[in-house]
Amino acid sequence: MKDRSLVQIALYAAIFAVLGLLPKFDIPLAGGVPITAQSMGAMLAGVMLGAWRGGAAMALMLFVVALGAPILAGGRGGLGVFFGPSVGFLFGWVAAAIVAGAIMQALRKAPVFPAALVASVIGGIVVLYAFGIVGMAMKTQLSLLDATKACLIFIPGDAIKAVLTALVAQTVARGLPEALLSRNA
C-alpha cells in the first residue's frame, strides 16, 4: 500500500472522529441509538476515497474505538460500545463506506453530484440501516419491524447528510479533482 493511501485512510478516520465532537442526540424511541453526525463520515469516506480505502478508514476508526479512544459521539469508546444497541451501526459504517465507494466508482462517468448522492443514499442509509436495524433488534429485543420503525426518525437527518456529502464531493471535484479518488481509481 502506498504512503499516500495510508495518509488518506488516516485522514478520513480522523474526519470521522472530528464529526464525533458534534453533540449526539439521544432518542428514547430508537432503543438507545443516538443521532450523530458520524454517519456522514462513512458516506464521505466511501464517496471520496472509493470502496477499499473508504472501508479501511472506517475499519481503522473501529480499531481505534476498540482500543478505548473516546471518538464516538458523546465521548464514547472502548469495547463496551460493541455490546450496545448501536453495534449494528458501528459495523455498518464499514459496509456503508465500501458500498458508497463501489457505487461512486461504478458511476464514474456520471456527474459528481448525482453520483455522490446516489452512493450516499444507498451506502450511507440503506446499507447502514440494514446493519443498524439488525443490531438494534438483537440488542434491544425489538422485532425487526419495530426496530425499523424506530430507525425512521434518523432518515431526515441522514438525507441531509447525503446531500451535504454530495455537495462536498462536487466542490472537491471542481477544485481538486485528483482528490476524489473514487473517480480516479
mmCIF file of C-alpha atoms in Angstrom:
data_model
loop_
_atom_site.group_PDB
_atom_site.id
_atom_site.type_symbol
_atom_site.label_atom_id
_atom_site.label_comp_id
_atom_site.label_asym_id
_atom_site.label_seq_id
_atom_site.Cartn_x
_atom_site.Cartn_y
_atom_site.Cartn_z
ATOM 1 C CA MET A 1 0.000 0.000 0.000
ATOM 2 C CA LYS A 2 1.358 3.405 -0.910
ATOM 3 C CA ASP A 3 2.109 6.030 1.726
ATOM 4 C CA ARG A 4 -0.434 8.359 0.138
ATOM 5 C CA SER A 5 -3.216 5.794 0.566
ATOM 6 C CA LEU A 6 -2.299 5.309 4.222
ATOM 7 C CA VAL A 7 -2.439 9.049 4.824
ATOM 8 C CA GLN A 8 -5.820 9.344 3.105
ATOM 9 C CA ILE A 9 -7.257 6.443 5.108
ATOM 10 C CA ALA A 10 -5.993 8.007 8.352
ATOM 11 C CA LEU A 11 -7.326 11.420 7.310
ATOM 12 C CA TYR A 12 -10.864 10.147 6.774
ATOM 13 C CA ALA A 13 -10.764 8.184 10.035
ATOM 14 C CA ALA A 14 -9.765 11.469 11.684
ATOM 15 C CA ILE A 15 -12.586 13.344 9.922
ATOM 16 C CA PHE A 16 -14.942 10.713 11.280
ATOM 17 C CA ALA A 17 -13.553 11.315 14.792
ATOM 18 C CA VAL A 18 -13.997 15.090 14.420
ATOM 19 C CA LEU A 19 -17.644 14.548 13.472
ATOM 20 C CA GLY A 20 -17.939 12.777 16.839
ATOM 21 C CA LEU A 21 -17.204 16.076 18.575
ATOM 22 C CA LEU A 22 -20.597 17.348 17.481
ATOM 23 C CA PRO A 23 -23.168 16.641 20.177
ATOM 24 C CA LYS A 24 -25.240 13.489 19.978
ATOM 25 C CA PHE A 25 -28.982 13.487 20.493
ATOM 26 C CA ASP A 26 -30.405 10.615 22.486
ATOM 27 C CA ILE A 27 -33.780 9.480 21.210
ATOM 28 C CA PRO A 28 -35.752 7.212 23.543
ATOM 29 C CA LEU A 29 -37.755 5.817 20.610
ATOM 30 C CA ALA A 30 -34.631 4.432 18.921
ATOM 31 C CA GLY A 31 -33.694 1.848 21.538
ATOM 32 C CA GLY A 32 -30.801 3.902 22.861
ATOM 33 C CA VAL A 33 -29.171 4.604 19.488
ATOM 34 C CA PRO A 34 -28.298 8.327 19.330
ATOM 35 C CA ILE A 35 -28.492 10.694 16.395
ATOM 36 C CA THR A 36 -24.925 11.698 15.474
ATOM 37 C CA ALA A 37 -23.110 13.365 12.599
ATOM 38 C CA GLN A 38 -20.781 10.401 12.213
ATOM 39 C CA SER A 39 -22.789 8.541 9.595
ATOM 40 C CA MET A 40 -21.739 11.363 7.280
ATOM 41 C CA GLY A 41 -18.140 10.301 7.915
ATOM 42 C CA ALA A 42 -18.845 6.889 6.423
ATOM 43 C CA MET A 43 -20.572 8.499 3.436
ATOM 44 C CA LEU A 44 -17.634 10.865 2.883
ATOM 45 C CA ALA A 45 -15.035 8.113 3.231
ATOM 46 C CA GLY A 46 -16.709 5.946 0.604
ATOM 47 C CA VAL A 47 -17.613 8.713 -1.830
ATOM 48 C CA MET A 48 -14.246 10.441 -1.628
ATOM 49 C CA LEU A 49 -11.835 7.505 -1.250
ATOM 50 C CA GLY A 50 -13.575 4.677 -3.062
ATOM 51 C CA ALA A 51 -14.573 1.267 -1.764
ATOM 52 C CA TRP A 52 -11.412 -0.239 -0.301
ATOM 53 C CA ARG A 53 -9.859 2.947 1.097
ATOM 54 C CA GLY A 54 -13.203 4.110 2.497
ATOM 55 C CA GLY A 55 -13.827 0.748 4.144
ATOM 56 C CA ALA A 56 -10.276 0.743 5.510
ATOM 57 C CA ALA A 57 -10.794 4.218 7.003
ATOM 58 C CA MET A 58 -13.905 3.030 8.840
ATOM 59 C CA ALA A 59 -12.180 -0.192 9.953
ATOM 60 C CA LEU A 60 -9.286 1.896 11.313
ATOM 61 C CA MET A 61 -11.754 4.059 13.188
ATOM 62 C CA LEU A 62 -13.412 0.977 14.747
ATOM 63 C CA PHE A 63 -9.989 -0.344 15.782
ATOM 64 C CA VAL A 64 -9.169 2.958 17.495
ATOM 65 C CA VAL A 65 -12.577 2.901 19.240
ATOM 66 C CA ALA A 66 -11.939 -0.682 20.396
ATOM 67 C CA LEU A 67 -8.615 0.442 21.856
ATOM 68 C CA GLY A 68 -10.584 2.833 24.044
ATOM 69 C CA ALA A 69 -10.322 6.170 22.257
ATOM 70 C CA PRO A 70 -13.452 8.208 23.044
ATOM 71 C CA ILE A 71 -14.045 9.280 19.449
ATOM 72 C CA LEU A 72 -17.671 8.266 19.096
ATOM 73 C CA ALA A 73 -20.258 10.990 19.621
ATOM 74 C CA GLY A 74 -20.704 11.784 23.286
ATOM 75 C CA GLY A 75 -17.128 10.733 24.087
ATOM 76 C CA ARG A 76 -17.845 7.019 23.854
ATOM 77 C CA GLY A 77 -15.192 4.427 23.113
ATOM 78 C CA GLY A 78 -13.847 1.092 24.294
ATOM 79 C CA LEU A 79 -15.060 -2.439 23.846
ATOM 80 C CA GLY A 80 -18.336 -1.742 25.665
ATOM 81 C CA VAL A 81 -19.793 0.142 22.703
ATOM 82 C CA PHE A 82 -19.671 -3.096 20.700
ATOM 83 C CA PHE A 83 -22.195 -4.642 23.083
ATOM 84 C CA GLY A 84 -24.813 -1.885 22.964
ATOM 85 C CA PRO A 85 -27.759 -1.144 20.692
ATOM 86 C CA SER A 86 -25.534 0.837 18.283
ATOM 87 C CA VAL A 87 -23.347 -2.174 17.394
ATOM 88 C CA GLY A 88 -25.038 -2.739 14.037
ATOM 89 C CA PHE A 89 -24.437 0.849 13.041
ATOM 90 C CA LEU A 90 -20.779 0.631 14.098
ATOM 91 C CA PHE A 91 -20.073 -2.300 11.793
ATOM 92 C CA GLY A 92 -22.473 -0.872 9.242
ATOM 93 C CA TRP A 93 -20.188 2.144 8.803
ATOM 94 C CA VAL A 94 -17.559 -0.104 7.226
ATOM 95 C CA ALA A 95 -20.083 -1.679 4.848
ATOM 96 C CA ALA A 96 -21.639 1.724 4.101
ATOM 97 C CA ALA A 97 -18.287 3.186 3.076
ATOM 98 C CA ILE A 98 -17.475 0.160 0.916
ATOM 99 C CA VAL A 99 -20.824 0.227 -0.872
ATOM 100 C CA ALA A 100 -20.840 4.027 -1.294
ATOM 101 C CA GLY A 101 -17.326 3.839 -2.733
ATOM 102 C CA ALA A 102 -18.197 0.993 -5.084
ATOM 103 C CA ILE A 103 -21.255 2.856 -6.367
ATOM 104 C CA MET A 104 -19.241 6.040 -6.814
ATOM 105 C CA GLN A 105 -16.651 4.095 -8.797
ATOM 106 C CA ALA A 106 -19.349 2.418 -10.896
ATOM 107 C CA LEU A 107 -20.896 5.816 -11.653
ATOM 108 C CA ARG A 108 -17.527 7.306 -12.606
ATOM 109 C CA LYS A 109 -18.907 8.689 -15.885
ATOM 110 C CA ALA A 110 -21.974 10.323 -14.286
ATOM 111 C CA PRO A 111 -21.892 13.903 -12.990
ATOM 112 C CA VAL A 112 -20.374 14.050 -9.499
ATOM 113 C CA PHE A 113 -23.316 15.437 -7.507
ATOM 114 C CA PRO A 114 -25.960 12.870 -8.545
ATOM 115 C CA ALA A 115 -23.437 10.012 -8.392
ATOM 116 C CA ALA A 116 -22.356 11.019 -4.886
ATOM 117 C CA LEU A 117 -25.964 11.468 -3.773
ATOM 118 C CA VAL A 118 -26.968 8.006 -5.021
ATOM 119 C CA ALA A 119 -23.849 6.468 -3.457
ATOM 120 C CA SER A 120 -24.503 8.214 -0.134
ATOM 121 C CA VAL A 121 -28.158 7.220 0.000
ATOM 122 C CA ILE A 122 -27.606 3.577 -0.938
ATOM 123 C CA GLY A 123 -24.412 3.058 1.064
ATOM 124 C CA GLY A 124 -24.878 5.524 3.897
ATOM 125 C CA ILE A 125 -28.577 4.988 4.501
ATOM 126 C CA VAL A 126 -29.866 1.718 3.001
ATOM 127 C CA VAL A 127 -26.822 -0.442 3.783
ATOM 128 C CA LEU A 128 -26.117 1.278 7.100
ATOM 129 C CA TYR A 129 -29.702 0.823 8.253
ATOM 130 C CA ALA A 130 -29.683 -2.845 7.224
ATOM 131 C CA PHE A 131 -26.828 -3.428 9.677
ATOM 132 C CA GLY A 132 -28.159 -0.988 12.272
ATOM 133 C CA ILE A 133 -31.678 -2.378 12.385
ATOM 134 C CA VAL A 134 -30.455 -5.950 12.847
ATOM 135 C CA GLY A 135 -28.057 -4.880 15.605
ATOM 136 C CA MET A 136 -30.714 -2.804 17.337
ATOM 137 C CA ALA A 137 -33.223 -5.655 17.185
ATOM 138 C CA MET A 138 -30.712 -8.100 18.666
ATOM 139 C CA LYS A 139 -29.596 -5.824 21.498
ATOM 140 C CA THR A 140 -32.955 -4.326 22.477
ATOM 141 C CA GLN A 141 -35.210 -7.349 21.978
ATOM 142 C CA LEU A 142 -37.271 -5.357 19.469
ATOM 143 C CA SER A 143 -38.700 -7.156 16.469
ATOM 144 C CA LEU A 144 -37.129 -6.276 13.122
ATOM 145 C CA LEU A 145 -40.300 -4.371 12.227
ATOM 146 C CA ASP A 146 -40.237 -2.369 15.473
ATOM 147 C CA ALA A 147 -36.518 -1.654 15.076
ATOM 148 C CA THR A 148 -37.191 -0.487 11.512
ATOM 149 C CA LYS A 149 -39.949 1.818 12.734
ATOM 150 C CA ALA A 150 -37.626 3.175 15.424
ATOM 151 C CA CYS A 151 -34.995 3.997 12.782
ATOM 152 C CA LEU A 152 -37.415 6.112 10.739
ATOM 153 C CA ILE A 153 -36.505 9.034 12.977
ATOM 154 C CA PHE A 154 -32.971 9.005 11.526
ATOM 155 C CA ILE A 155 -33.990 9.351 7.864
ATOM 156 C CA PRO A 156 -34.434 13.156 7.618
ATOM 157 C CA GLY A 157 -31.026 13.853 9.155
ATOM 158 C CA ASP A 158 -29.308 11.188 7.094
ATOM 159 C CA ALA A 159 -30.900 12.544 3.921
ATOM 160 C CA ILE A 160 -29.413 15.960 4.749
ATOM 161 C CA LYS A 161 -26.011 14.300 5.367
ATOM 162 C CA ALA A 162 -26.244 12.587 1.964
ATOM 163 C CA VAL A 163 -26.902 15.924 0.239
ATOM 164 C CA LEU A 164 -24.022 17.563 2.147
ATOM 165 C CA THR A 165 -21.712 14.707 1.166
ATOM 166 C CA ALA A 166 -22.686 15.127 -2.488
ATOM 167 C CA LEU A 167 -22.053 18.883 -2.257
ATOM 168 C CA VAL A 168 -18.610 18.288 -0.721
ATOM 169 C CA ALA A 169 -17.754 15.776 -3.449
ATOM 170 C CA GLN A 170 -18.894 18.155 -6.187
ATOM 171 C CA THR A 171 -16.926 21.055 -4.685
ATOM 172 C CA VAL A 172 -13.775 18.961 -4.349
ATOM 173 C CA ALA A 173 -14.178 17.642 -7.904
ATOM 174 C CA ARG A 174 -14.291 21.187 -9.230
ATOM 175 C CA GLY A 175 -11.321 22.496 -7.265
ATOM 176 C CA LEU A 176 -9.072 19.465 -6.834
ATOM 177 C CA PRO A 177 -10.402 16.598 -8.972
ATOM 178 C CA GLU A 178 -7.487 14.281 -8.186
ATOM 179 C CA ALA A 179 -8.583 14.287 -4.516
ATOM 180 C CA LEU A 180 -11.801 12.486 -5.468
ATOM 181 C CA LEU A 181 -10.108 9.102 -5.501
ATOM 182 C CA SER A 182 -13.314 7.165 -6.102
ATOM 183 C CA ARG A 183 -13.429 8.685 -9.592
ATOM 184 C CA ASN A 184 -9.720 8.290 -10.315
ATOM 185 C CA ALA A 185 -9.237 4.677 -9.206
#
